[in-house]
Short mmCIF file of C-alpha atoms and ligand atoms in Angstrom, two decimals:
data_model
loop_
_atom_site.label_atom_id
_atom_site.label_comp_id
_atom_site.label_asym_id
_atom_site.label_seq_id
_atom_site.Cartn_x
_atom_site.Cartn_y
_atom_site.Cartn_z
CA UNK E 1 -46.45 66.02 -37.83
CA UNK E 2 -49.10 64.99 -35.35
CA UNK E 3 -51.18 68.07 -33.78
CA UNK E 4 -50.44 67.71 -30.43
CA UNK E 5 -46.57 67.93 -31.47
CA UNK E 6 -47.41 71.49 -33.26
CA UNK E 7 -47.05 75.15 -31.50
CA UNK E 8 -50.31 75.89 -29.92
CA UNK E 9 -52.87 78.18 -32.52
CA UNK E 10 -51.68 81.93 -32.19
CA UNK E 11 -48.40 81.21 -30.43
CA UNK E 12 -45.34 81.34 -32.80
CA UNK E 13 -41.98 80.50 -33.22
CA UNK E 14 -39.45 83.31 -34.14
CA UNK E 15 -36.96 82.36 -36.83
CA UNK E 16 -33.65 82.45 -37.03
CA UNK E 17 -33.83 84.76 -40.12
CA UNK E 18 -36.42 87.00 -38.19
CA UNK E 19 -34.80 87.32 -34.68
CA UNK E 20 -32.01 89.86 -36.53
CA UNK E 21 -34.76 92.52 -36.92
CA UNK E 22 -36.32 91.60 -33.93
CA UNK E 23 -33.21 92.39 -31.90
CA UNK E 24 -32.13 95.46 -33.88
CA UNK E 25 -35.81 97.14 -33.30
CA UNK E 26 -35.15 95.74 -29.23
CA UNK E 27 -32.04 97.17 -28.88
CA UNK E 28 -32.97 100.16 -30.73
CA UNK E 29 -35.89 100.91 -27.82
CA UNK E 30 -33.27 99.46 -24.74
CA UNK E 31 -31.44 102.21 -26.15
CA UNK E 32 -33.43 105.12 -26.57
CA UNK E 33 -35.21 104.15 -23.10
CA UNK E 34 -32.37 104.23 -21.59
CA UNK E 35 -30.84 107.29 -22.88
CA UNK E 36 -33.94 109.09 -21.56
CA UNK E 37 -33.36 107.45 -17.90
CA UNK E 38 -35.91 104.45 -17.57
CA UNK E 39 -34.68 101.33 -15.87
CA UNK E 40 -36.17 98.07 -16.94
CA UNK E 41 -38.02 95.65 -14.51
CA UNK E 42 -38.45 92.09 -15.19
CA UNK E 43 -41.60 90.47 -13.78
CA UNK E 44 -42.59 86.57 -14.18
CA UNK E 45 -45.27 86.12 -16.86
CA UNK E 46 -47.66 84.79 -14.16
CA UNK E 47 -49.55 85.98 -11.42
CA UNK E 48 -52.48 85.07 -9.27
CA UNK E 49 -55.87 85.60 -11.41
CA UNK E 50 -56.51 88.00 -9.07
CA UNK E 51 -54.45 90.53 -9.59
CA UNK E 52 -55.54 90.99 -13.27
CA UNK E 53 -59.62 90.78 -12.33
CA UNK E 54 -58.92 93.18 -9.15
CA UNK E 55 -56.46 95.88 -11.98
CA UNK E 56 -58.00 95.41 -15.37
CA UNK E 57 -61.55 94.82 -14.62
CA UNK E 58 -63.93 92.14 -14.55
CA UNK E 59 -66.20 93.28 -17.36
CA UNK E 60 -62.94 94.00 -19.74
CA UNK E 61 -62.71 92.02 -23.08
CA UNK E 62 -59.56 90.51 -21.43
CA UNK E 63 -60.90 89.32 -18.32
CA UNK E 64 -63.90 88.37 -19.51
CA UNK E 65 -62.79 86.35 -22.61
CA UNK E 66 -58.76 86.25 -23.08
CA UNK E 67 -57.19 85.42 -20.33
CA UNK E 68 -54.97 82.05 -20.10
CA UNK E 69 -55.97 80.73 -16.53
CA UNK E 70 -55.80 77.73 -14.68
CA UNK E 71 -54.96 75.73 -11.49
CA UNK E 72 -51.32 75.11 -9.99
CA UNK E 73 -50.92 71.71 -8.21
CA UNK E 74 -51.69 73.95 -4.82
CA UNK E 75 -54.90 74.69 -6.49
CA UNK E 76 -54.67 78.25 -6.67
CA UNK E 77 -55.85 80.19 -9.76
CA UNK E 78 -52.86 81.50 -11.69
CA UNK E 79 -53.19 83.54 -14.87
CA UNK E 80 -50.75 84.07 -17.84
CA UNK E 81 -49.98 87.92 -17.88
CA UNK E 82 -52.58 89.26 -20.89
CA UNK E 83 -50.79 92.91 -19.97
CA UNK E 84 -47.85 93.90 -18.14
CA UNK E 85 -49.61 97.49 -15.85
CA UNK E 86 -50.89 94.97 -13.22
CA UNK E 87 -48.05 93.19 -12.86
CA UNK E 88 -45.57 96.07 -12.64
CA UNK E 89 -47.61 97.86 -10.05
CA UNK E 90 -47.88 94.75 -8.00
CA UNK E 91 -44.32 94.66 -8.24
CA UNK E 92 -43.28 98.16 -7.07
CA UNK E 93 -45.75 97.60 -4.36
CA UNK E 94 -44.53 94.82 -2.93
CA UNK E 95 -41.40 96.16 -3.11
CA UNK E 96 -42.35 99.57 -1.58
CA UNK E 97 -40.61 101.42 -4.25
CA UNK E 98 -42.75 103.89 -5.31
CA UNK E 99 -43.15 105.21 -1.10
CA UNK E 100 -43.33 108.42 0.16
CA UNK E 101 -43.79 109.89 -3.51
CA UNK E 102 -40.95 107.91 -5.11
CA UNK E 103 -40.43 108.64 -8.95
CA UNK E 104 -40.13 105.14 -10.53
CA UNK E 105 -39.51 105.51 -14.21
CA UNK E 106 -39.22 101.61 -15.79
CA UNK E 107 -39.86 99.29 -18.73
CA UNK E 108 -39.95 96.07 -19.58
CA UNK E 109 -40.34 93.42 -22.26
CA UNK E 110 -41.92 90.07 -22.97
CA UNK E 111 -44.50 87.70 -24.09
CA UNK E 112 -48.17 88.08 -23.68
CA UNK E 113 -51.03 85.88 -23.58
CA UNK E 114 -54.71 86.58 -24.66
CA UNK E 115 -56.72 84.05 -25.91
CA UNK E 116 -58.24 86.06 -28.85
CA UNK E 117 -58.61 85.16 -32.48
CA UNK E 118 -55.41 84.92 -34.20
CA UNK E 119 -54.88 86.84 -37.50
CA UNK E 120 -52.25 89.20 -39.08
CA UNK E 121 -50.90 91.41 -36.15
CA UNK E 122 -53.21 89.18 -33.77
CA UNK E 123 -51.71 86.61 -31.57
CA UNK E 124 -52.18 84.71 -28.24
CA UNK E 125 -48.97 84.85 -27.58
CA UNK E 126 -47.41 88.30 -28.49
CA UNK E 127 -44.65 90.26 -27.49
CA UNK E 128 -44.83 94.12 -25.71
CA UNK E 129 -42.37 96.80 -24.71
CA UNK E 130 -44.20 98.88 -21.97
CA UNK E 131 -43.03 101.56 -19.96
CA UNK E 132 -44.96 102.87 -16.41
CA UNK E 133 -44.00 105.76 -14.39
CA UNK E 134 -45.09 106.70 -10.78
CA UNK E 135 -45.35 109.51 -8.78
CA UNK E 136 -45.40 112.06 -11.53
CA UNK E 137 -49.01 113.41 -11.91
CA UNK E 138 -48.33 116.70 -14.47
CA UNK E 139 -48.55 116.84 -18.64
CA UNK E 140 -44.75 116.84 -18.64
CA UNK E 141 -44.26 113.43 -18.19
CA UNK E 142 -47.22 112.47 -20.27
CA UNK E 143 -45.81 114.44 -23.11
CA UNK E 144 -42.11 113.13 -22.81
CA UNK E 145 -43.91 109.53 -22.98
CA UNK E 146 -44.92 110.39 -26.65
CA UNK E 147 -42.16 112.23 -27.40
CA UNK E 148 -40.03 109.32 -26.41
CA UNK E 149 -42.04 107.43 -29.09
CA UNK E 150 -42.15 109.96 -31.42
CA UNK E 151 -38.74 109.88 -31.48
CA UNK E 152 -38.58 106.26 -32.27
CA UNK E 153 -40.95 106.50 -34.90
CA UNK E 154 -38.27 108.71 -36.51
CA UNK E 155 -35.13 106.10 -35.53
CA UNK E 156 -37.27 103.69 -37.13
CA UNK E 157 -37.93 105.89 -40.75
CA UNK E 158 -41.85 104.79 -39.41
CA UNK E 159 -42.92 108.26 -38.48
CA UNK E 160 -44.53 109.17 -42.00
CA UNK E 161 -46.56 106.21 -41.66
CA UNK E 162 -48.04 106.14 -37.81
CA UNK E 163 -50.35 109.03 -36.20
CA UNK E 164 -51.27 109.80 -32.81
CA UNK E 165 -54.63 109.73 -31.59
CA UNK E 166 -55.34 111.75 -28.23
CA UNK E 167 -57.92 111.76 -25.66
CA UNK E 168 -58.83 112.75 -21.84
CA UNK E 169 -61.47 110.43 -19.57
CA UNK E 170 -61.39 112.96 -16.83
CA UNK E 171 -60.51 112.47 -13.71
CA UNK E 172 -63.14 109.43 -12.15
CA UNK E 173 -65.39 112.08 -10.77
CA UNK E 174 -65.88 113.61 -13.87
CA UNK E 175 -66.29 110.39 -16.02
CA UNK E 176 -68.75 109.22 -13.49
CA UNK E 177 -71.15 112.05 -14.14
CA UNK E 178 -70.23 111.57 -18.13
CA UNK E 179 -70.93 107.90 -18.13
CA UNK E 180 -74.58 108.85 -16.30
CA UNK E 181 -75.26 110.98 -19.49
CA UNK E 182 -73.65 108.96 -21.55
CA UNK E 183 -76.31 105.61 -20.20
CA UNK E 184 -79.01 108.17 -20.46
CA UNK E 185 -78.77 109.00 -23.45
CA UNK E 186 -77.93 105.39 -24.62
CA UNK E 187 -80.73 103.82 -23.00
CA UNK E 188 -83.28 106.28 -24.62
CA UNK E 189 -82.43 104.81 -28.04
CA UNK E 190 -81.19 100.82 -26.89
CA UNK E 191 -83.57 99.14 -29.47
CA UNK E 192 -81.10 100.95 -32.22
CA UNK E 193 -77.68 99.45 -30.26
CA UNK E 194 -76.28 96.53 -31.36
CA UNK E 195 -76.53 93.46 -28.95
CA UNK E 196 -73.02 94.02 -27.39
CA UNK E 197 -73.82 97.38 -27.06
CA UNK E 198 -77.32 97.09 -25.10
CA UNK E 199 -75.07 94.71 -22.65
CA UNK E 200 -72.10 97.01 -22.98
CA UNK E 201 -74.33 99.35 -21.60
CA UNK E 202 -74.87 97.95 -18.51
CA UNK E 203 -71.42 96.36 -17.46
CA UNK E 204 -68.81 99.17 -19.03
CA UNK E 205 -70.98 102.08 -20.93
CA UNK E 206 -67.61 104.18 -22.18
CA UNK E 207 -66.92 101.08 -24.13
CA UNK E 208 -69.90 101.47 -26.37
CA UNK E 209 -67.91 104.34 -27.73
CA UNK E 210 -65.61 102.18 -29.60
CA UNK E 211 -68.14 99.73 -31.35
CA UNK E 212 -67.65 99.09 -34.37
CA UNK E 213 -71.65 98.50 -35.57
CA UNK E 214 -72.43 101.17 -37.87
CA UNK E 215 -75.95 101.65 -36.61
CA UNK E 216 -74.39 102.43 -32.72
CA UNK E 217 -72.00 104.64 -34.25
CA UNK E 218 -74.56 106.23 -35.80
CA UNK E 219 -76.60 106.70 -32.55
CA UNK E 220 -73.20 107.62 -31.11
CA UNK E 221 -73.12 110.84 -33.56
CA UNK E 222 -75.36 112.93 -31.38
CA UNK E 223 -74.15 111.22 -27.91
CA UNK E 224 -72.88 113.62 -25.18
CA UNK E 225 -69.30 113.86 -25.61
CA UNK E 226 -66.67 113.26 -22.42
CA UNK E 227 -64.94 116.81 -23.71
CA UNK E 228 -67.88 118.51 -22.31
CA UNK E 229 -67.80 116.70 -18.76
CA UNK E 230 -64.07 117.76 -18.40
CA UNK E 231 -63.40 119.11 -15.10
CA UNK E 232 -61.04 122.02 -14.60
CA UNK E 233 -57.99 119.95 -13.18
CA UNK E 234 -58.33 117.56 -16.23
CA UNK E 235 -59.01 119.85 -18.83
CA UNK E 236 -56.01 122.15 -17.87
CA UNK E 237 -53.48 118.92 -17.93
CA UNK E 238 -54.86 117.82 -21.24
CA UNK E 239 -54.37 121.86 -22.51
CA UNK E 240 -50.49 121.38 -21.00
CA UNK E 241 -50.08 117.95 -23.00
CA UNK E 242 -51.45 119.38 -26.07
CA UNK E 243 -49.03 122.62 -25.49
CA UNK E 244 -45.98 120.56 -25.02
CA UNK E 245 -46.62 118.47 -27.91
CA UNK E 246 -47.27 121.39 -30.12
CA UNK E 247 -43.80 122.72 -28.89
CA UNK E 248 -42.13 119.42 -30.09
CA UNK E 249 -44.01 119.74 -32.80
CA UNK E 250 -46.31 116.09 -33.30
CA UNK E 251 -48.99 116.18 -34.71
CA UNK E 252 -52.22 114.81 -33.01
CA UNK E 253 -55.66 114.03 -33.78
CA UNK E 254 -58.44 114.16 -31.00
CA UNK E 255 -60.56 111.30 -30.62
CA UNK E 256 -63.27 111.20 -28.37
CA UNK E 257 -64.80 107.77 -28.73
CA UNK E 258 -60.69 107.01 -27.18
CA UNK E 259 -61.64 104.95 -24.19
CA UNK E 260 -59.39 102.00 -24.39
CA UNK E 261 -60.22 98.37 -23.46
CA UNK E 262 -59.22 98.52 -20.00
CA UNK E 263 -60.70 100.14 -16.81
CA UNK E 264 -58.23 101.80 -14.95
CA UNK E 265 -57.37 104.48 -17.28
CA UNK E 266 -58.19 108.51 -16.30
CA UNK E 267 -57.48 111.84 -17.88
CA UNK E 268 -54.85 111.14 -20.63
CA UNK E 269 -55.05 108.11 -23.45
CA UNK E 270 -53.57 108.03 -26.71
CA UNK E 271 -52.84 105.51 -29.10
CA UNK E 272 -50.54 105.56 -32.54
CA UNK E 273 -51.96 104.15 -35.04
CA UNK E 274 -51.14 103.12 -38.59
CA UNK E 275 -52.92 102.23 -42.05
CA UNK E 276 -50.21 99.88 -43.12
CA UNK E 277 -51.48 97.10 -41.19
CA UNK E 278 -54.81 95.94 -42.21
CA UNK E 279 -57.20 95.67 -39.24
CA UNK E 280 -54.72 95.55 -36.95
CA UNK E 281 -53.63 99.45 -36.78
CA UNK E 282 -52.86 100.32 -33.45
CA UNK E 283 -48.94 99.82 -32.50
CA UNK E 284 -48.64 101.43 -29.60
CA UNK E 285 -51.18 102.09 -27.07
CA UNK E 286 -51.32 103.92 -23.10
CA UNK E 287 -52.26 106.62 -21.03
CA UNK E 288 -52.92 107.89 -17.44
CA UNK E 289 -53.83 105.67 -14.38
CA UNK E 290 -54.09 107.75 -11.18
CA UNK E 291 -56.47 105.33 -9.15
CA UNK E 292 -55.22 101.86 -10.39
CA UNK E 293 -52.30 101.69 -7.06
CA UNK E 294 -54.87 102.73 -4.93
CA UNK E 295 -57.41 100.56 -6.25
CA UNK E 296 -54.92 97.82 -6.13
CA UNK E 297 -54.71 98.65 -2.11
CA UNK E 298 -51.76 100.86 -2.02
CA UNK E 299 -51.36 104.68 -1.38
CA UNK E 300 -52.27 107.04 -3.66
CA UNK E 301 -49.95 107.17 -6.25
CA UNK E 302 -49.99 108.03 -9.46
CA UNK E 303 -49.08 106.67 -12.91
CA UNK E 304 -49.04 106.93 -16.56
CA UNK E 305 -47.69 104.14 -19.26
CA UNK E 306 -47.99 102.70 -22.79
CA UNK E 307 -47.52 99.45 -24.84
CA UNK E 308 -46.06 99.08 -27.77
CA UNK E 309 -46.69 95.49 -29.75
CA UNK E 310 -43.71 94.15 -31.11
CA UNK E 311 -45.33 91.59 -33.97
CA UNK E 312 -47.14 94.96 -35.53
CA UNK E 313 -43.84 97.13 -35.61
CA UNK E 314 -41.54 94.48 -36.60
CA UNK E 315 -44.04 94.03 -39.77
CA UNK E 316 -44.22 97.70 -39.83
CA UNK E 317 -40.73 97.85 -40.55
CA UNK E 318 -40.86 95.28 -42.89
CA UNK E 319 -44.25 96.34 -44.69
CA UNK E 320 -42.10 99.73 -45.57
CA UNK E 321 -38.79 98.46 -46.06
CA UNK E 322 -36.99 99.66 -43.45
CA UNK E 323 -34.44 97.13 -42.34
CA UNK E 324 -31.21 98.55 -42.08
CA UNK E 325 -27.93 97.00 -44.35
CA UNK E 326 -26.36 95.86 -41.54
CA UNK E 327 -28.44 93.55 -39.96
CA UNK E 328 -28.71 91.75 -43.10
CA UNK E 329 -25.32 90.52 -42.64
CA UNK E 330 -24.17 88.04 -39.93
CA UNK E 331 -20.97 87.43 -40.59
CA UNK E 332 -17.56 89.85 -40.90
CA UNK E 333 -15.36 86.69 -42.41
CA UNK E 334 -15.24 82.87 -42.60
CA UNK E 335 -12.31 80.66 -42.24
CA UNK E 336 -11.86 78.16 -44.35
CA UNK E 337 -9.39 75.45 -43.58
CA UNK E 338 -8.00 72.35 -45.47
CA UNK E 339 -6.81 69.72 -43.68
CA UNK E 340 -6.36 68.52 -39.82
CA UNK E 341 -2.63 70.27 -39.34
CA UNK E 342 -4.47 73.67 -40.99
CA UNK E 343 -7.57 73.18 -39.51
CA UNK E 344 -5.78 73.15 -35.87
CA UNK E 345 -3.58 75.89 -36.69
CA UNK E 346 -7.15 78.18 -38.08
CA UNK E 347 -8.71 77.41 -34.76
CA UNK E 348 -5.80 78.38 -32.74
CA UNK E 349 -5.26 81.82 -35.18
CA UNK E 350 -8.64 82.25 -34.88
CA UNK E 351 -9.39 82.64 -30.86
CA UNK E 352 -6.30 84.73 -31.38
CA UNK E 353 -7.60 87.39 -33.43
CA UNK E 354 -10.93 87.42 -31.37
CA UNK E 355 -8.53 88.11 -28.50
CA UNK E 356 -7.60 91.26 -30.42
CA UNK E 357 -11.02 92.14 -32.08
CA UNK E 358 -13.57 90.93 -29.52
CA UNK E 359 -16.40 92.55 -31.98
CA UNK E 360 -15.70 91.15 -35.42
CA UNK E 361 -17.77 87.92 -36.39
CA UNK E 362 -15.89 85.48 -37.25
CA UNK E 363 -17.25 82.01 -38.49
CA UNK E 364 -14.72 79.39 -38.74
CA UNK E 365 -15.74 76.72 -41.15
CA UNK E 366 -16.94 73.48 -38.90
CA UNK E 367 -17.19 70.21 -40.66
CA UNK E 368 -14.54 70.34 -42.84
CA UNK E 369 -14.92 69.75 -46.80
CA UNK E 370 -13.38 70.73 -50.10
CA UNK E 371 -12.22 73.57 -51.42
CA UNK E 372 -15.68 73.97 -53.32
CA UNK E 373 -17.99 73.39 -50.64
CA UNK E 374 -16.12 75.54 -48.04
CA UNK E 375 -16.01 78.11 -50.46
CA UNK E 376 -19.65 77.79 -50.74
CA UNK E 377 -20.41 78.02 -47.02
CA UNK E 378 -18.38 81.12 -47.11
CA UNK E 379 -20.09 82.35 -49.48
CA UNK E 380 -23.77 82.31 -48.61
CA UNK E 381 -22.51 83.05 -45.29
CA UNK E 382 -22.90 86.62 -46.06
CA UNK E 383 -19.15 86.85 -45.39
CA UNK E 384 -17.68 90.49 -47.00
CA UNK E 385 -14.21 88.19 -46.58
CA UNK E 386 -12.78 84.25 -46.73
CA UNK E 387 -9.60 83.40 -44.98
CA UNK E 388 -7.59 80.71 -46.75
CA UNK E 389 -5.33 77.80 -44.68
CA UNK E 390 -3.99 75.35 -47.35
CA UNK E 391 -0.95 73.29 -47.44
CA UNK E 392 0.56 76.50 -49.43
CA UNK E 393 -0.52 78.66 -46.77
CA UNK E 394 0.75 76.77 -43.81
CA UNK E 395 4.28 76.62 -45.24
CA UNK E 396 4.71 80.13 -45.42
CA UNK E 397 2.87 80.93 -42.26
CA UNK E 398 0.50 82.87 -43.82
CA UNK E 399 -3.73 83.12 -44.73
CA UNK E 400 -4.84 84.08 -47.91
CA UNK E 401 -7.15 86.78 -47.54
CA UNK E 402 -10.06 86.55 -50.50
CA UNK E 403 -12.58 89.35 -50.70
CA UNK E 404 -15.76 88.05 -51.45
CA UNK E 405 -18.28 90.56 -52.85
CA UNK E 406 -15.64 92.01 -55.30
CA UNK E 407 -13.45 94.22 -53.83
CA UNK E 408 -10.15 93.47 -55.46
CA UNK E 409 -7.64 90.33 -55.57
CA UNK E 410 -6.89 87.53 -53.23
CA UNK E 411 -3.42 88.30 -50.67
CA UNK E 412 -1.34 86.71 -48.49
CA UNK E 413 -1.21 88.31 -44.57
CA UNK E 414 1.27 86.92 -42.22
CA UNK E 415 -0.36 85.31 -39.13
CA UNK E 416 0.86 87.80 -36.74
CA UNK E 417 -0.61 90.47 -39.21
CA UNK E 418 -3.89 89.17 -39.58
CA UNK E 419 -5.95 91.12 -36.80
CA UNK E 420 -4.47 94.23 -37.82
CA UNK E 421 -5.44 93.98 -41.17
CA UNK E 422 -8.93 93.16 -40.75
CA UNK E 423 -8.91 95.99 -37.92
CA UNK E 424 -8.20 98.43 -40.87
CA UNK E 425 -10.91 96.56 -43.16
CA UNK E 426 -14.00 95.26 -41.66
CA UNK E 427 -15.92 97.98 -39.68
CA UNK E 428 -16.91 96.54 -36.17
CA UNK E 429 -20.42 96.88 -35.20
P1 ATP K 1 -56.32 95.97 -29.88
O1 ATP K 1 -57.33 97.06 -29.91
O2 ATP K 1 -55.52 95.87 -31.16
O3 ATP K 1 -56.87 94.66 -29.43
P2 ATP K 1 -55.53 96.51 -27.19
O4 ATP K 1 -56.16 97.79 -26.88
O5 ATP K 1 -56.15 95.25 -26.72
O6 ATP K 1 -55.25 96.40 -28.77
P3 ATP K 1 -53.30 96.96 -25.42
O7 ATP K 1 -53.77 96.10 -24.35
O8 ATP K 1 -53.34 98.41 -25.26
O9 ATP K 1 -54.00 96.54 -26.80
O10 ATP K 1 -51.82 96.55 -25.82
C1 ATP K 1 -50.87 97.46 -26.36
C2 ATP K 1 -50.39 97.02 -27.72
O11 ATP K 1 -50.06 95.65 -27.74
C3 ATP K 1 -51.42 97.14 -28.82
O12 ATP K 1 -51.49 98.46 -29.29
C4 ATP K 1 -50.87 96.21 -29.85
O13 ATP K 1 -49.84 96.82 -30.59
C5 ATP K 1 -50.32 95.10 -29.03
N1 ATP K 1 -51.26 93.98 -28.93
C6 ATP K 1 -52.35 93.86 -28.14
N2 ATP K 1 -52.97 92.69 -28.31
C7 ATP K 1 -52.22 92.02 -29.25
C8 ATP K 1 -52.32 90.71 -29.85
N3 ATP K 1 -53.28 89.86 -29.52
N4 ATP K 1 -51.39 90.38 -30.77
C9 ATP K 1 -50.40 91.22 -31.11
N5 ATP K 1 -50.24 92.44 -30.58
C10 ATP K 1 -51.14 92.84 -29.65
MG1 MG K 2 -57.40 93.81 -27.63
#
């Protein structure tokens, strides 16, 4: 196939024999979000360039390197979302929902776009499920965040394999007067930084923590750490997170070279992470933003969120076998019909029992064929049962009913039966 008529480097197409565990792991986190009261908010997937440079930061990795922009036919600069935050807090502003101190709890899910180097568990386009709240400013609602995941983790069977890594940046008072140590210190030794580091240094410093050039970390071993630069207010809601997840009982690892890729974060970060995946560990990935609305020109409000990528935990669940029976099956029972007179008379039986059982999936056999190849169809269907309309069949007003993965002998149900009988047999999902 010629290039140009290929998917674009990084962006993929989901499969029909994928998108089963991608909806079960979906519908899994719809659920559980919902069960803990989030509402989900749908935003488009692009926004004026703008709003990302003004929310994530012009010296970010994403801003500086990733982003998908370019010019509408009005010749405004529009951006494919790299990150949902910005857009969500765009939209509640607009919207004045989060006013006078309004709780907004909500989620949402989509496609991404960043323009980095694909790879396994690296894409330019990728999927997230994120989650923002507003209004609540305490280590309650930072600690039901990761409990809320925690929890999924164990829905999942995942938990044994993912841990959570935990970190505070201070309020932006305090990480100011860390970051002027922090450049202080880092500028006494630049000839021993690596060459993103020394610029780093000058455009975001706290991101110098997370190099990955063994002779910065190694200068980093003896750099002043942010723990120390904690002022009261932050280190007392980091002490109530780390309480409250004790209580639950998750375990947690402190990291301080935590930062995060983009700016607006304060106090609280946290990431899970997981050695199943190659480079690629983190799976789910958030924290506290009390400046970004304001920054972003509205009142002071505050909020807290995560990420989670879907690509990583759908290969999670694969990389550790845990895709549950039931997905692996598509189909309840398959009609098989032979003849026009039969075929009419399956269709019309059919719609009837869906009528009755509006949750069984039932495939009824479309372009005809033998006996053989019906039976065929049925069979690699996945089908637990094959429903029989034959000359026989039609003269007695009946369907043979054939289990197919062995679970005794072939019988004849009456048409005005049938539902009931596959009522008592096929569990509805
Ligand atoms: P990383 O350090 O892996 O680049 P990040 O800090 O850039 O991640 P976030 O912006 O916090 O990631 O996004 C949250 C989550 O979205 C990540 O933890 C990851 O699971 C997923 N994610 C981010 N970028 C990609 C990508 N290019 N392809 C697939 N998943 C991604
Ligand atoms: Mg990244």
């Amino acid at each position: 196939m010629s290039k140009s008529l290929q998917a674009i480097r990084g962006m993929n197409d989901i499969l029909p024999e994928q998108t089963p565990l991608w909806r079960y792991f979906e519908g899994t986190v719809a659920r559980l979000l919902d069960n803990y009261g989030y509402k989900q908010i749908r935003m488009p997937i692009v926004e004026f360039t703008e709003l990302f440079k003004r929310s994530i930061g012009e010296v970010t990795d994403i801003v500086e390197k990733e982003m998908y922009t370019f010019e509408d036919r009005n010749g405004d600069s529009l951006t494919l979302r790299p990150e949902g935050t910005a857009a969500c807090v765009r939209a509640v502003l607009e919207h004045g929902i989060t006013g006078g101190g309004q709780v907004q709890k909500l989620w949402y899910i989509g496609p991404m776009f960043r323009h980095e180097r694909p790879q396994k568990g690296r894409y330019r386009q990728f999927h997230q499920i994120g989650l923002e709240v507003f209004n609540l400013d305490g280590p309650d609602i930072d600690a039901e965040l990761i409990t809320m995941t925690w929890r999924l983790w164990g829905e999942l069977g995942i938990r044994d394999a993912v841990k959570l890594e935990l970190n505070s940046l201070g309020t932006s008072d305090s990480r100011g007067r860390y970051r002027e140590a922090l450049v202080e210190y880092l500028s006494a030794h630049h000839d021993k930084l690596d060459e993103d580091s020394q610029r780093r240094l000058k455009t975001n410093p706290l991101r110098v923590l997370d190099t990955k050039n063994a002779d910065t970390q190694a200068v980093l071993v003896n750099a002043p750490k942010m723990a120390d630069y904690l002022d009261d207010e932050s280190r007392a809601h980091f002490e109530g997170l780390k309480a409250r997840l004790d209580a639950v009982g998750i375990p947690y690892v402190l990291n301080p070279k935590l930062v995060r890729g983009l700016d607006y974060y304060s106090k609280t970060v946290f990431e899970w992470v997981t050695d199943k995946l190659g480079a690629q560990g983190t799976v789910c990935a958030g924290g506290r933003y009390d400046g970004l609305v304001e920054q972003m020109g509205g009142k002071p409000t505050t909020g807290v969120g995560f990420a989670m990528g879907i690509e990583r935990l759908v290969l999670m669940l694969e990389t550790l076998e845990q895709i549950p029976e039931e997905i692996s099956r598509q189909v309840d029972v398959y009609l098989c019909a032979f003849g026009e007179e039969a075929e009419l008379a399956g269709l019309a039986l059919a719609e009837r029992v869906r009528d009755q059982l509006p949750n069984l999936r039932l495939q009824v056999n479309a372009g005809a064929g033998s006996f053989k190849s019906q039976f065929k169809k049925a069979d690699k269907s996945g089908a637990l049962y094959a429903l029989i309309l034959g000359d026989d069949e039609m003269a007695q007003q009946v369907v043979g009913f054939k289990p197919l993965r062995g679970q005794g002998e072939q019988q004849s149900i009456a048409w005005d039966a049938l539902a009931a009988h596959l009522a008592t047999c096929v569990v509805q999902g």
